[in-house]
Amino acid sequence: MERWWQAAADLVLGASCPLCGSPGGRVCRRCAASLPPEPAQVSLEGLDVVGAGIHVGSRRDALLAWKLGGTHTLDALMAHHLAAAVITLLGAERSVTLVPVPSTRRSRRERGRDLVADLAAAAARSLGTIGVDATAVGCLRLVRETGDQHALGRVERSRNLAGSMWSIAVPEGPVVIVDDVVTTGSTAREAARALVAAGAVEILGAAAVVVASAGSPPVAGHPPDGLRSR
Ligand SMILES: [Zn+2]
């Protein structure tokens, strides 16, 4: 409903940059230039994680507009940022399989699409334009709906997610798990566990549009680990 309303408003009022409101059908040059990918790498309990930036300031605002506001005009910017994060993990590799973390049914219904799967596909296309043989493979499934992560600490979150995913295929070659936001890394680690259980041997790490640092504000309306909200 919201996207219909937005599309109708754009028709009547004229489309605008979703970040600053200046006229145009997409993110304006000034806003795009003010938000360059600035990859930040962390190791979260043994898993290398790269975000194209830290979850603060205008980067956080852009993510919220995309994720909660249903702003499709931010798709290209988000894919560009995710691609930059993936590149950081690739090293000398020139091929990669991107595996999106699975969304809940509820989230797909609320958003009208599988946000992270679409993001992975767009990032793969983006990587292709610079000569990286990238494929997005949505092989992970949720075994069960996980409980609300919101009030849980790191250990409880991992326990809540343990065994919650399985893979219907074995991705070949180097694999990067992708998500929009990584906070504690519990979701990405569960994805890695499921892929290894299926037989994946070369998991380079996880890439996201943003990583939340210790000082980052929580994603509004979203539990720290995301699974319920995606
Ligand atoms: Zn703008």
Short mmCIF file of C-alpha atoms and ligand atoms in Angstrom, two decimals:
data_model
loop_
_atom_site.label_atom_id
_atom_site.label_comp_id
_atom_site.label_asym_id
_atom_site.label_seq_id
_atom_site.Cartn_x
_atom_site.Cartn_y
_atom_site.Cartn_z
CA MET A 1 0.00 0.00 0.00
CA GLU A 2 2.76 2.39 0.94
CA ARG A 3 4.63 1.81 -2.32
CA TRP A 4 1.44 2.34 -4.31
CA TRP A 5 0.92 5.59 -2.47
CA GLN A 6 4.52 6.62 -3.10
CA ALA A 7 4.26 5.81 -6.80
CA ALA A 8 1.04 7.80 -7.04
CA ALA A 9 2.61 10.74 -5.20
CA ASP A 10 5.57 10.65 -7.55
CA LEU A 11 3.22 10.79 -10.51
CA VAL A 12 1.34 13.77 -9.16
CA LEU A 13 4.10 15.72 -7.46
CA GLY A 14 7.10 14.66 -9.48
CA ALA A 15 9.71 12.16 -8.29
CA SER A 16 12.47 13.35 -5.99
CA CYS A 17 15.75 12.21 -4.47
CA PRO A 18 14.70 10.00 -1.53
CA LEU A 19 17.46 11.44 0.64
CA CYS A 20 17.25 15.22 0.15
CA GLY A 21 14.01 15.72 -1.78
CA SER A 22 15.57 17.51 -4.73
CA PRO A 23 13.81 16.83 -8.06
CA GLY A 24 14.71 13.68 -9.97
CA GLY A 25 13.71 10.06 -10.10
CA ARG A 26 16.60 8.67 -8.14
CA VAL A 27 19.31 9.43 -5.57
CA CYS A 28 20.88 12.74 -6.65
CA ARG A 29 24.58 13.08 -7.41
CA ARG A 30 25.22 15.16 -4.33
CA CYS A 31 23.70 12.59 -1.97
CA ALA A 32 25.42 9.68 -3.72
CA ALA A 33 28.76 11.53 -3.50
CA SER A 34 28.21 12.23 0.19
CA LEU A 35 27.73 8.52 0.87
CA PRO A 36 30.70 6.72 -0.68
CA PRO A 37 31.33 3.11 0.36
CA GLU A 38 33.80 3.13 3.26
CA PRO A 39 34.26 -0.59 3.93
CA ALA A 40 34.67 -1.51 7.56
CA GLN A 41 35.86 -5.03 8.40
CA VAL A 42 35.32 -6.77 11.70
CA SER A 43 35.73 -10.32 12.91
CA LEU A 44 32.65 -11.53 14.76
CA GLU A 45 33.42 -14.72 16.63
CA GLY A 46 35.58 -16.04 13.83
CA LEU A 47 33.52 -14.82 10.87
CA ASP A 48 34.96 -12.00 8.77
CA VAL A 49 32.28 -9.37 8.23
CA VAL A 50 32.53 -6.32 5.99
CA GLY A 51 29.99 -3.50 5.88
CA ALA A 52 30.18 -0.78 3.25
CA GLY A 53 29.94 1.60 6.17
CA ILE A 54 29.03 1.98 9.81
CA HIS A 55 25.39 2.21 10.81
CA VAL A 56 25.36 5.90 11.80
CA GLY A 57 24.30 9.28 10.43
CA SER A 58 23.17 9.67 6.84
CA ARG A 59 24.14 6.07 6.07
CA ARG A 60 21.65 4.94 8.68
CA ASP A 61 19.01 7.36 7.31
CA ALA A 62 19.49 5.96 3.80
CA LEU A 63 19.17 2.40 5.04
CA LEU A 64 15.99 3.23 6.95
CA ALA A 65 14.43 4.95 3.92
CA TRP A 66 15.24 1.89 1.83
CA LYS A 67 14.34 -0.78 4.34
CA LEU A 68 11.38 0.69 6.15
CA GLY A 69 10.23 3.36 3.70
CA GLY A 70 10.09 0.97 0.76
CA THR A 71 12.11 3.41 -1.33
CA HIS A 72 12.94 1.45 -4.48
CA THR A 73 14.92 4.36 -5.87
CA LEU A 74 17.62 3.47 -3.32
CA ASP A 75 18.04 -0.06 -4.68
CA ALA A 76 20.97 0.84 -6.94
CA LEU A 77 22.84 2.71 -4.19
CA MET A 78 22.37 -0.17 -1.73
CA ALA A 79 23.54 -2.72 -4.31
CA HIS A 80 26.58 -0.59 -5.12
CA HIS A 81 27.51 -0.45 -1.45
CA LEU A 82 27.01 -4.17 -0.92
CA ALA A 83 29.18 -4.88 -3.98
CA ALA A 84 31.94 -2.74 -2.46
CA ALA A 85 31.75 -4.74 0.76
CA VAL A 86 31.93 -8.02 -1.17
CA ILE A 87 35.01 -6.81 -3.11
CA THR A 88 36.78 -6.18 0.20
CA LEU A 89 36.30 -9.84 1.15
CA LEU A 90 37.28 -11.23 -2.26
CA GLY A 91 41.00 -10.54 -2.20
CA ALA A 92 42.45 -12.07 -5.36
CA GLU A 93 39.33 -14.12 -6.11
CA ARG A 94 37.49 -13.22 -9.30
CA SER A 95 34.42 -15.39 -8.83
CA VAL A 96 31.98 -15.54 -5.97
CA THR A 97 28.60 -16.93 -5.00
CA LEU A 98 26.49 -14.51 -2.98
CA VAL A 99 24.11 -16.24 -0.59
CA PRO A 100 21.44 -13.98 0.94
CA VAL A 101 20.24 -14.74 4.45
CA PRO A 102 16.65 -16.00 4.28
CA SER A 103 13.70 -13.73 4.97
CA THR A 104 10.69 -14.62 7.03
CA ARG A 105 7.32 -15.02 5.34
CA ARG A 106 6.04 -12.15 7.41
CA SER A 107 8.76 -9.84 6.17
CA ARG A 108 8.20 -10.74 2.53
CA ARG A 109 4.52 -10.02 3.00
CA GLU A 110 5.16 -6.68 4.71
CA ARG A 111 7.75 -5.49 2.19
CA GLY A 112 6.10 -6.97 -0.86
CA ARG A 113 9.40 -8.54 -1.88
CA ASP A 114 12.43 -10.37 -0.54
CA LEU A 115 14.61 -7.36 0.17
CA VAL A 116 17.90 -9.14 0.79
CA ALA A 117 17.49 -11.62 -2.09
CA ASP A 118 16.83 -8.71 -4.47
CA LEU A 119 19.81 -6.85 -3.00
CA ALA A 120 22.09 -9.87 -3.54
CA ALA A 121 20.97 -10.23 -7.15
CA ALA A 122 21.54 -6.54 -7.84
CA ALA A 123 24.99 -6.63 -6.22
CA ALA A 124 25.92 -9.67 -8.33
CA ARG A 125 24.96 -7.74 -11.49
CA SER A 126 26.97 -4.78 -10.24
CA LEU A 127 30.04 -6.97 -9.63
CA GLY A 128 29.63 -8.42 -13.13
CA THR A 129 30.14 -4.99 -14.65
CA ILE A 130 33.65 -4.85 -13.17
CA GLY A 131 34.63 -8.33 -14.29
CA VAL A 132 33.78 -10.38 -11.20
CA ASP A 133 31.94 -13.60 -11.99
CA ALA A 134 29.27 -13.25 -9.32
CA THR A 135 26.06 -15.23 -8.92
CA ALA A 136 23.37 -14.83 -6.28
CA VAL A 137 22.05 -18.15 -5.04
CA GLY A 138 19.14 -18.06 -2.59
CA CYS A 139 19.70 -21.56 -1.24
CA LEU A 140 19.06 -20.93 2.46
CA ARG A 141 15.70 -21.66 4.02
CA LEU A 142 14.32 -21.12 7.49
CA VAL A 143 13.56 -24.37 9.26
CA ARG A 144 11.34 -22.51 11.68
CA GLU A 145 10.39 -18.97 12.50
CA THR A 146 12.80 -17.78 15.17
CA GLY A 147 11.64 -16.10 18.34
CA ASP A 148 11.82 -12.34 18.74
CA GLN A 149 15.48 -11.40 19.08
CA HIS A 150 14.81 -7.97 20.44
CA ALA A 151 15.38 -8.40 24.14
CA LEU A 152 18.02 -11.10 23.87
CA GLY A 153 21.71 -10.85 24.60
CA ARG A 154 24.40 -12.14 22.28
CA VAL A 155 24.48 -15.67 23.67
CA GLU A 156 20.69 -16.01 23.78
CA ARG A 157 20.45 -14.73 20.22
CA SER A 158 22.83 -17.37 18.96
CA ARG A 159 20.88 -20.01 20.84
CA ASN A 160 17.61 -18.70 19.41
CA LEU A 161 19.00 -18.95 15.88
CA ALA A 162 20.89 -22.23 16.26
CA GLY A 163 19.71 -24.76 13.72
CA SER A 164 17.15 -22.33 12.28
CA MET A 165 18.46 -22.55 8.68
CA TRP A 166 19.24 -25.21 6.12
CA SER A 167 20.57 -25.07 2.60
CA ILE A 168 18.79 -26.71 -0.34
CA ALA A 169 21.95 -26.60 -2.46
CA VAL A 170 25.73 -26.60 -2.12
CA PRO A 171 27.13 -23.34 -3.45
CA GLU A 172 30.36 -23.90 -5.36
CA GLY A 173 33.59 -21.94 -5.08
CA PRO A 174 34.11 -18.93 -2.85
CA VAL A 175 30.95 -17.93 -0.98
CA VAL A 176 30.00 -14.63 0.64
CA ILE A 177 26.91 -14.50 2.84
CA VAL A 178 25.03 -11.25 2.33
CA ASP A 179 22.63 -9.25 4.46
CA ASP A 180 21.54 -5.63 4.65
CA VAL A 181 22.70 -5.03 8.23
CA VAL A 182 25.01 -7.04 10.47
CA THR A 183 25.01 -6.38 14.19
CA THR A 184 26.18 -9.23 16.42
CA GLY A 185 26.74 -11.54 13.45
CA SER A 186 24.49 -14.28 14.88
CA THR A 187 22.38 -14.50 11.73
CA ALA A 188 25.42 -14.60 9.43
CA ARG A 189 27.07 -17.27 11.58
CA GLU A 190 23.94 -19.43 11.48
CA ALA A 191 23.92 -19.01 7.67
CA ALA A 192 27.59 -20.07 7.55
CA ARG A 193 26.86 -23.10 9.74
CA ALA A 194 24.01 -24.20 7.46
CA LEU A 195 26.17 -23.78 4.33
CA VAL A 196 29.07 -25.73 5.82
CA ALA A 197 26.64 -28.46 6.90
CA ALA A 198 25.45 -28.65 3.29
CA GLY A 199 29.03 -29.05 2.07
CA ALA A 200 30.20 -25.53 1.21
CA VAL A 201 33.95 -25.39 1.75
CA GLU A 202 35.08 -21.86 1.02
CA ILE A 203 33.15 -19.26 2.97
CA LEU A 204 35.01 -15.98 2.75
CA GLY A 205 32.77 -14.18 5.23
CA ALA A 206 29.69 -11.99 5.31
CA ALA A 207 29.06 -8.68 3.56
CA ALA A 208 26.43 -6.08 4.38
CA VAL A 209 25.44 -2.56 3.45
CA VAL A 210 26.21 -1.50 7.01
CA VAL A 211 27.68 -2.99 10.15
CA ALA A 212 26.59 -1.73 13.53
CA SER A 213 29.48 -0.72 15.73
CA ALA A 214 29.33 -0.54 19.48
CA GLY A 215 28.19 3.07 19.34
CA SER A 216 25.65 2.67 16.54
CA PRO A 217 22.01 3.35 17.23
CA PRO A 218 19.70 0.35 16.78
CA VAL A 219 17.81 0.06 13.52
CA ALA A 220 14.46 1.67 14.32
CA GLY A 221 11.67 -0.82 14.68
CA HIS A 222 14.07 -3.71 14.28
CA PRO A 223 15.48 -6.18 16.71
CA PRO A 224 19.27 -6.15 16.89
CA ASP A 225 19.63 -9.27 14.86
CA GLY A 226 17.15 -8.65 12.16
CA LEU A 227 15.72 -12.06 11.39
CA ARG A 228 12.21 -11.28 12.50
CA SER A 229 12.14 -7.99 10.72
CA ARG A 230 13.61 -8.62 7.34
ZN ZN B 1 19.71 14.06 -2.81
#
